[in-house]
Amino acid sequence: MFRLREYFPYLAGLTFSLVFGFSFLFIKEGLELMTPFHLLGFRFAIAFLCLSLLRLLGLIEINLKNKNLKKLFLLSLFQPGIYFIFETTGMLYTNSSEAGMMIALTPIAVTILAIFILNEKPSIKQSFFIVLSVIGVFFIIFNRGTSNIEGNYLGLILLGVAVIAAAFYNIISRQLSLEFKPVEITYVMMGFGALLFNSVALFRQGFALESYFSLLANKSVLISVIYLGVFSSVVAFFMMNYTLSKITAAESAVFANLTTVVSIFAGVVFRNESFFKFQLVGAILIIIGVWGTNYFAKAVIKKGEDIYEKV
């Protein structure tokens, strides 16, 4: 008789990969109905309210007393701040398939930044796979101009900035994980995002509260922000941390790659996005590169510290 419990981490990994993969689809859908800051404001407000409710019910414990909140706010500046501004704005100028491929480069950016910030030099094998991923990106860029693809190069540049911000976030979060629990970091991030993005969105709308919240009467808007706020930002987070606490970092990299595949599938099937052969080749190079960089890492990062995301 099989022990079903042994498969729970992998089922959880499959779940958060699917949720994160489809999140690009819902971001794209939401951006057709509202501005980036409007979408982000609703997304993080819903996520923060969900976590606050879980806290009130005693299902999660948040203790921020006598802790380094300054560094936690610096972390929040990179993500959700810079990361989500550039990711969401970047998706105005590209499609969900390419967005998924670009965001998949985050582990590569982390490895490169760690060379300069943490003095962590990649192995020769890691370096090979890093170069392979970069080749995949440039292969897509150089072939993109000859094809009729939604958006332009600005979208890829903005997504590239988002990847760099996510890499800084990952490195800072490693240090903070010694002092804060993952759920505490997420709680502050969601609160910071809700305050920042709603403030900017309201300012740009002249603080007209009635028209600001009237968008929630639109069924499509409501579906997008609930998916992004509840499933992408809360449910998938718990699934991800459960998976990372039960399996190795190398195994978890497989689920990060699955997210990329799902984002491509969602864009092609549900939004009828074109997907050319050169994009397939580039995606394969990126996925293999990310897998190899994680697999041949010199040291396994403390379980639960890797951040994929997220979207």
GROMACS .gro file of C-alpha atoms in nm:
model
  311
    1MET     CA    1   0.000   0.000   0.000
    2PHE     CA    2   0.141   0.337  -0.100
    3ARG     CA    3   0.190   0.602   0.161
    4LEU     CA    4  -0.009   0.886   0.013
    5ARG     CA    5   0.140   1.131   0.260
    6GLU     CA    6   0.478   1.099   0.088
    7TYR     CA    7   0.326   1.251  -0.223
    8PHE     CA    8   0.169   1.553  -0.048
    9PRO     CA    9   0.476   1.780  -0.097
   10TYR     CA   10   0.474   1.703  -0.469
   11LEU     CA   11   0.100   1.763  -0.496
   12ALA     CA   12   0.148   2.094  -0.315
   13GLY     CA   13   0.435   2.177  -0.553
   14LEU     CA   14   0.217   2.097  -0.852
   15THR     CA   15  -0.059   2.318  -0.708
   16PHE     CA   16   0.155   2.627  -0.651
   17SER     CA   17   0.320   2.583  -0.993
   18LEU     CA   18  -0.022   2.580  -1.159
   19VAL     CA   19  -0.141   2.880  -0.957
   20PHE     CA   20   0.171   3.086  -1.029
   21GLY     CA   21   0.170   2.981  -1.395
   22PHE     CA   22  -0.189   3.092  -1.450
   23SER     CA   23  -0.132   3.417  -1.257
   24PHE     CA   24   0.025   3.575  -1.567
   25LEU     CA   25  -0.300   3.505  -1.750
   26PHE     CA   26  -0.506   3.681  -1.482
   27ILE     CA   27  -0.265   3.976  -1.469
   28LYS     CA   28  -0.306   4.017  -1.843
   29GLU     CA   29  -0.685   3.992  -1.813
   30GLY     CA   30  -0.690   4.246  -1.530
   31LEU     CA   31  -0.475   4.495  -1.719
   32GLU     CA   32  -0.734   4.507  -1.995
   33LEU     CA   33  -0.983   4.647  -1.744
   34MET     CA   34  -0.777   4.869  -1.510
   35THR     CA   35  -0.444   5.042  -1.464
   36PRO     CA   36  -0.142   4.854  -1.322
   37PHE     CA   37  -0.154   5.036  -0.987
   38HIS     CA   38  -0.529   4.980  -0.959
   39LEU     CA   39  -0.483   4.607  -1.016
   40LEU     CA   40  -0.191   4.585  -0.772
   41GLY     CA   41  -0.379   4.787  -0.511
   42PHE     CA   42  -0.678   4.551  -0.514
   43ARG     CA   43  -0.455   4.243  -0.529
   44PHE     CA   44  -0.248   4.330  -0.223
   45ALA     CA   45  -0.541   4.469  -0.026
   46ILE     CA   46  -0.727   4.139  -0.065
   47ALA     CA   47  -0.414   3.939   0.022
   48PHE     CA   48  -0.348   4.151   0.333
   49LEU     CA   49  -0.711   4.119   0.446
   50CYS     CA   50  -0.695   3.739   0.403
   51LEU     CA   51  -0.376   3.711   0.609
   52SER     CA   52  -0.519   3.947   0.873
   53LEU     CA   53  -0.828   3.727   0.898
   54LEU     CA   54  -0.611   3.416   0.940
   55ARG     CA   55  -0.419   3.601   1.210
   56LEU     CA   56  -0.738   3.698   1.395
   57LEU     CA   57  -0.859   3.338   1.379
   58GLY     CA   58  -0.529   3.223   1.530
   59LEU     CA   59  -0.436   3.017   1.223
   60ILE     CA   60  -0.111   3.208   1.172
   61GLU     CA   61   0.113   3.381   1.425
   62ILE     CA   62   0.271   3.719   1.355
   63ASN     CA   63   0.520   3.863   1.605
   64LEU     CA   64   0.715   4.169   1.488
   65LYS     CA   65   0.820   4.305   1.829
   66ASN     CA   66   1.188   4.394   1.874
   67LYS     CA   67   1.274   4.284   1.521
   68ASN     CA   68   1.465   4.457   1.241
   69LEU     CA   69   1.169   4.619   1.066
   70LYS     CA   70   1.390   4.865   0.873
   71LYS     CA   71   1.549   4.582   0.678
   72LEU     CA   72   1.208   4.422   0.631
   73PHE     CA   73   1.078   4.745   0.476
   74LEU     CA   74   1.387   4.755   0.252
   75LEU     CA   75   1.296   4.404   0.142
   76SER     CA   76   0.940   4.517   0.069
   77LEU     CA   77   1.075   4.803  -0.143
   78PHE     CA   78   1.229   4.549  -0.381
   79GLN     CA   79   0.930   4.315  -0.360
   80PRO     CA   80   0.644   4.389  -0.385
   81GLY     CA   81   0.750   4.749  -0.464
   82ILE     CA   82   0.990   4.756  -0.759
   83TYR     CA   83   0.927   4.397  -0.869
   84PHE     CA   84   0.550   4.417  -0.914
   85ILE     CA   85   0.555   4.767  -1.065
   86PHE     CA   86   0.790   4.654  -1.341
   87GLU     CA   87   0.639   4.307  -1.383
   88THR     CA   88   0.282   4.434  -1.416
   89THR     CA   89   0.376   4.733  -1.634
   90GLY     CA   90   0.598   4.509  -1.846
   91MET     CA   91   0.302   4.285  -1.918
   92LEU     CA   92   0.129   4.578  -2.087
   93TYR     CA   93   0.392   4.550  -2.359
   94THR     CA   94   0.433   4.175  -2.397
   95ASN     CA   95   0.233   3.853  -2.365
   96SER     CA   96   0.192   3.612  -2.074
   97SER     CA   97   0.406   3.342  -2.240
   98GLU     CA   98   0.714   3.563  -2.266
   99ALA     CA   99   0.650   3.706  -1.920
  100GLY     CA  100   0.667   3.355  -1.776
  101MET     CA  101   0.993   3.287  -1.957
  102MET     CA  102   1.153   3.612  -1.838
  103ILE     CA  103   1.050   3.574  -1.472
  104ALA     CA  104   1.191   3.219  -1.481
  105LEU     CA  105   1.536   3.382  -1.500
  106THR     CA  106   1.517   3.494  -1.136
  107PRO     CA  107   1.739   3.210  -1.001
  108ILE     CA  108   1.998   3.301  -1.265
  109ALA     CA  109   1.994   3.666  -1.154
  110VAL     CA  110   2.025   3.555  -0.789
  111THR     CA  111   2.334   3.346  -0.868
  112ILE     CA  112   2.496   3.634  -1.059
  113LEU     CA  113   2.419   3.896  -0.790
  114ALA     CA  114   2.547   3.663  -0.519
  115ILE     CA  115   2.891   3.680  -0.684
  116PHE     CA  116   2.915   4.053  -0.611
  117ILE     CA  117   2.710   4.080  -0.291
  118LEU     CA  118   2.775   3.754  -0.105
  119ASN     CA  119   3.106   3.651  -0.265
  120GLU     CA  120   2.942   3.324  -0.372
  121LYS     CA  121   3.117   3.211  -0.688
  122PRO     CA  122   2.925   2.969  -0.910
  123SER     CA  123   3.085   2.641  -1.011
  124ILE     CA  124   3.198   2.580  -1.368
  125LYS     CA  125   2.887   2.367  -1.428
  126GLN     CA  126   2.662   2.641  -1.287
  127SER     CA  127   2.834   2.899  -1.507
  128PHE     CA  128   2.766   2.684  -1.813
  129PHE     CA  129   2.393   2.666  -1.735
  130ILE     CA  130   2.377   3.040  -1.657
  131VAL     CA  131   2.522   3.113  -2.001
  132LEU     CA  132   2.274   2.867  -2.152
  133SER     CA  133   1.980   3.059  -2.003
  134VAL     CA  134   2.117   3.392  -2.122
  135ILE     CA  135   2.159   3.247  -2.472
  136GLY     CA  136   1.793   3.140  -2.456
  137VAL     CA  137   1.682   3.496  -2.377
  138PHE     CA  138   1.892   3.655  -2.650
  139PHE     CA  139   1.780   3.389  -2.896
  140ILE     CA  140   1.421   3.500  -2.838
  141ILE     CA  141   1.510   3.871  -2.856
  142PHE     CA  142   1.706   3.845  -3.181
  143ASN     CA  143   1.434   3.639  -3.353
  144ARG     CA  144   1.145   3.841  -3.213
  145GLY     CA  145   1.170   4.128  -3.458
  146THR     CA  146   1.092   3.907  -3.758
  147SER     CA  147   0.769   3.769  -3.607
  148ASN     CA  148   0.427   3.917  -3.546
  149ILE     CA  149   0.430   3.900  -3.165
  150GLU     CA  150   0.214   4.106  -2.930
  151GLY     CA  151   0.404   4.391  -2.764
  152ASN     CA  152   0.758   4.522  -2.804
  153TYR     CA  153   1.105   4.512  -2.653
  154LEU     CA  154   1.009   4.759  -2.378
  155GLY     CA  155   0.807   4.483  -2.213
  156LEU     CA  156   1.110   4.253  -2.200
  157ILE     CA  157   1.327   4.533  -2.055
  158LEU     CA  158   1.072   4.611  -1.783
  159LEU     CA  159   1.042   4.241  -1.699
  160GLY     CA  160   1.422   4.225  -1.684
  161VAL     CA  161   1.422   4.498  -1.417
  162ALA     CA  162   1.159   4.296  -1.228
  163VAL     CA  163   1.389   3.992  -1.238
  164ILE     CA  164   1.678   4.196  -1.092
  165ALA     CA  165   1.450   4.329  -0.816
  166ALA     CA  166   1.338   3.973  -0.737
  167ALA     CA  167   1.703   3.868  -0.714
  168PHE     CA  168   1.780   4.143  -0.461
  169TYR     CA  169   1.469   4.037  -0.270
  170ASN     CA  170   1.584   3.676  -0.264
  171ILE     CA  171   1.928   3.765  -0.128
  172ILE     CA  172   1.795   3.999   0.142
  173SER     CA  173   1.527   3.747   0.241
  174ARG     CA  174   1.795   3.484   0.309
  175GLN     CA  175   1.937   3.706   0.582
  176LEU     CA  176   1.597   3.804   0.721
  177SER     CA  177   1.482   3.441   0.736
  178LEU     CA  178   1.708   3.399   1.039
  179GLU     CA  179   1.498   3.654   1.228
  180PHE     CA  180   1.153   3.641   1.067
  181LYS     CA  181   0.925   3.351   0.982
  182PRO     CA  182   0.820   3.331   0.614
  183VAL     CA  183   0.461   3.417   0.703
  184GLU     CA  184   0.577   3.730   0.891
  185ILE     CA  185   0.776   3.848   0.590
  186THR     CA  186   0.477   3.786   0.364
  187TYR     CA  187   0.238   3.965   0.601
  188VAL     CA  188   0.448   4.283   0.602
  189MET     CA  189   0.499   4.260   0.225
  190MET     CA  190   0.126   4.238   0.161
  191GLY     CA  191   0.055   4.530   0.397
  192PHE     CA  192   0.330   4.739   0.235
  193GLY     CA  193   0.199   4.657  -0.113
  194ALA     CA  194  -0.161   4.738  -0.021
  195LEU     CA  195  -0.061   5.077   0.122
  196LEU     CA  196   0.180   5.170  -0.158
  197PHE     CA  197  -0.020   5.065  -0.462
  198ASN     CA  198  -0.360   5.185  -0.338
  199SER     CA  199  -0.210   5.523  -0.239
  200VAL     CA  200  -0.060   5.573  -0.586
  201ALA     CA  201  -0.377   5.452  -0.763
  202LEU     CA  202  -0.601   5.678  -0.553
  203PHE     CA  203  -0.373   5.977  -0.607
  204ARG     CA  204  -0.381   5.926  -0.982
  205GLN     CA  205  -0.761   5.911  -0.967
  206GLY     CA  206  -0.795   6.227  -0.761
  207PHE     CA  207  -0.895   6.028  -0.448
  208ALA     CA  208  -1.238   5.960  -0.599
  209LEU     CA  209  -1.327   5.664  -0.376
  210GLU     CA  210  -1.665   5.588  -0.532
  211SER     CA  211  -1.532   5.543  -0.885
  212TYR     CA  212  -1.220   5.371  -0.748
  213PHE     CA  213  -1.414   5.086  -0.590
  214SER     CA  214  -1.687   5.075  -0.856
  215LEU     CA  215  -1.459   4.856  -1.068
  216LEU     CA  216  -1.517   4.570  -0.825
  217ALA     CA  217  -1.874   4.549  -0.956
  218ASN     CA  218  -1.726   4.414  -1.279
  219LYS     CA  219  -1.726   4.033  -1.263
  220SER     CA  220  -1.406   3.997  -1.465
  221VAL     CA  221  -1.221   4.243  -1.241
  222LEU     CA  222  -1.340   4.063  -0.930
  223ILE     CA  223  -1.229   3.723  -1.062
  224SER     CA  224  -0.883   3.857  -1.152
  225VAL     CA  225  -0.813   4.030  -0.820
  226ILE     CA  226  -0.950   3.740  -0.611
  227TYR     CA  227  -0.734   3.491  -0.801
  228LEU     CA  228  -0.424   3.709  -0.766
  229GLY     CA  229  -0.494   3.821  -0.410
  230VAL     CA  230  -0.619   3.496  -0.255
  231PHE     CA  231  -0.473   3.214  -0.463
  232SER     CA  232  -0.145   3.360  -0.596
  233SER     CA  233  -0.051   3.564  -0.289
  234VAL     CA  234  -0.185   3.349  -0.003
  235VAL     CA  235  -0.276   2.989  -0.096
  236ALA     CA  236   0.021   2.933  -0.329
  237PHE     CA  237   0.253   3.088  -0.070
  238PHE     CA  238   0.160   2.830   0.195
  239MET     CA  239   0.180   2.549  -0.061
  240MET     CA  240   0.525   2.667  -0.172
  241ASN     CA  241   0.665   2.685   0.181
  242TYR     CA  242   0.522   2.343   0.267
  243THR     CA  243   0.685   2.194  -0.044
  244LEU     CA  244   1.022   2.361   0.021
  245SER     CA  245   1.023   2.231   0.378
  246LYS     CA  246   0.984   1.870   0.260
  247ILE     CA  247   1.199   1.835  -0.052
  248THR     CA  248   1.547   1.938  -0.167
  249ALA     CA  249   1.626   2.267  -0.341
  250ALA     CA  250   1.716   2.079  -0.661
  251GLU     CA  251   1.379   1.903  -0.663
  252SER     CA  252   1.195   2.228  -0.597
  253ALA     CA  253   1.360   2.382  -0.906
  254VAL     CA  254   1.152   2.144  -1.117
  255PHE     CA  255   0.834   2.315  -0.995
  256ALA     CA  256   0.978   2.658  -1.080
  257ASN     CA  257   1.031   2.534  -1.435
  258LEU     CA  258   0.680   2.390  -1.443
  259THR     CA  259   0.546   2.738  -1.366
  260THR     CA  260   0.711   2.863  -1.686
  261VAL     CA  261   0.555   2.581  -1.891
  262VAL     CA  262   0.210   2.651  -1.743
  263SER     CA  263   0.237   3.025  -1.820
  264ILE     CA  264   0.318   2.945  -2.184
  265PHE     CA  265   0.032   2.693  -2.203
  266ALA     CA  266  -0.215   2.940  -2.048
  267GLY     CA  267  -0.120   3.217  -2.290
  268VAL     CA  268  -0.143   2.999  -2.599
  269VAL     CA  269  -0.462   2.811  -2.507
  270PHE     CA  270  -0.671   3.073  -2.325
  271ARG     CA  271  -0.553   3.396  -2.490
  272ASN     CA  272  -0.468   3.257  -2.833
  273GLU     CA  273  -0.117   3.400  -2.810
  274SER     CA  274   0.118   3.305  -3.091
  275PHE     CA  275   0.404   3.078  -2.990
  276PHE     CA  276   0.678   3.036  -3.248
  277LYS     CA  277   0.945   2.770  -3.286
  278PHE     CA  278   1.221   3.011  -3.184
  279GLN     CA  279   1.031   3.085  -2.860
  280LEU     CA  280   1.010   2.712  -2.792
  281VAL     CA  281   1.386   2.676  -2.844
  282GLY     CA  282   1.451   2.978  -2.621
  283ALA     CA  283   1.214   2.848  -2.352
  284ILE     CA  284   1.387   2.507  -2.350
  285LEU     CA  285   1.730   2.672  -2.314
  286ILE     CA  286   1.603   2.891  -2.028
  287ILE     CA  287   1.437   2.602  -1.845
  288ILE     CA  288   1.742   2.374  -1.878
  289GLY     CA  289   1.965   2.662  -1.768
  290VAL     CA  290   1.757   2.736  -1.458
  291TRP     CA  291   1.738   2.367  -1.369
  292GLY     CA  292   2.114   2.321  -1.406
  293THR     CA  293   2.198   2.633  -1.206
  294ASN     CA  294   1.988   2.505  -0.914
  295TYR     CA  295   2.092   2.141  -0.946
  296PHE     CA  296   2.465   2.209  -0.944
  297ALA     CA  297   2.456   2.469  -0.666
  298LYS     CA  298   2.755   2.424  -0.429
  299ALA     CA  299   2.539   2.452  -0.120
  300VAL     CA  300   2.174   2.382  -0.064
  301ILE     CA  301   2.004   2.698   0.051
  302LYS     CA  302   1.819   2.660   0.377
  303LYS     CA  303   1.486   2.500   0.296
  304GLY     CA  304   1.206   2.750   0.268
  305GLU     CA  305   1.429   3.045   0.176
  306ASP     CA  306   1.399   3.018  -0.202
  307ILE     CA  307   1.140   3.256  -0.339
  308TYR     CA  308   0.996   3.186  -0.680
  309GLU     CA  309   0.706   3.447  -0.754
  310LYS     CA  310   0.610   3.539  -0.745
  311VAL     CA  311   0.331   3.700  -0.929
   0.00000   0.00000   0.00000
